[in-house]
Amino acid sequence: MKEPLILGIESSCDETAAAVIRGRSLLSDEIISSAAVQAKYGGVVPEIASRAHTDAVDEVVSRAINAAGVGLSDLDAVAVTYGAGLLGALLVGLSFAKGLAYSCGIPLIGVDHIRGHLAAAYLEDPALKPPFVTLLASGGHTAILYTKTETEFEVLGGTRDDAAGEAFDKVARVLSLPYPGGPHVEALAREGTPSIPMPKMLKGVGGYDFSYSGLKTHIINYVHTMSARGASYRPADLACSFQHAALDILVEKTVEAAQEKGVTVVTAGGGVVANGYLREALGAACQKAGLALVLPAKRHCTDNAAMIAAEGLIQYRAGNFSPLTLNAEASIPLRRSGSDPAP
Ligand code: KG4
Ligand code: ZN
């Protein structure tokens, strides 16, 4: 039997994206980003994002269909991000997907964006099977999860305040680096050494929980104190020290969780997993612990539609389809996401 052909559409933030998969094989993967426009404002302006999605959505879907070498009538389902994200932005992709599903007479599958990040690993390794432990590190969430089956996961722990990506973005602002902060902090960190002491408190938080607010405040205070004293410091060393402190804890706790759960496989997802230092450190720690690591390609860590199609496939196989009344949701709690099927 032929594997299902699924179109994924993503428009939750500043990337308008579409991708086509046949089973777990990626046939096309297109993105039109408004990040360069948003960079002028130092962050995503929701109204600008919505208008950019409106301009781009038809184009990006056409490109994905053409690049996949298929026709609209070949599709078995349309999977689309319905949350979490910017409401106006989500509504553009969601409304487009509804129209397409209706006119093609195929099911609509509403996808939780975070489940999409978790599903990205399945594209990297089509043979990947639960159980495994996943490190999720995006702009809105940072958590360690235990995936029991393709549709069920348990949250083992997470940040008590800021997400890792949020911390990178805030530190980037303090260092006067452009939006989006993560890749710029990483690039600067490559020029430095982890020579500036960082607070140890991150390690003090119990279980698989962690906290980023102390680290972020430490960086802000450091920069202000140094400038008030007229003292100089190397921003590259500060970026590097921050990066080590922010990411080492994630690596450590992910490996600990995998060992405690007795799994042999670790996966990861979310924008921060595009970070080269994190990828190397997690690779080294997993190797040392005898764990197999499945890391999505960098372009499938940051927002993309391939991961939405991948999660769409899981929901398709589980028979979880969405009504055409499906609405966008600005936030979907992580714990709810683990136990509920897509609406
Ligand atoms: O997953 P994502 O693209 O969007 C959300 O769902 O939030 O994650 C975006 C976050 C941003 O905070 C961005 O600064 C961070 O991921 N990020 C990075 C890197 N690339 C993106 N953080 C550290 N290093 C990177 N190379
Ligand atoms: Zn994301």
Coordinates of C-alpha atoms and ligand atoms in Angstrom, one line a residue, residues 10 12 113-114 117 138-139 270-271 301-303 307, ligand 2:
E10 CA 3.3 26.4 9.2
S12 CA 2.8 30.5 13.7
H113 CA 3.5 23.4 16.9
I114 CA 5.4 21.8 19.7
H117 CA 9.2 20.1 16.9
S138 CA 12.6 26.4 21.5
G139 CA 11.7 30.1 21.9
G270 CA 13.3 23.2 18.7
G271 CA 15.2 26.3 17.5
C301 CA 15.0 22.5 14.4
T302 CA 13.9 26.1 13.7
D303 CA 10.4 26.6 12.4
M307 CA 7.9 18.8 11.0
Ligands
ZN2 ZN 9.0 26.6 16.8

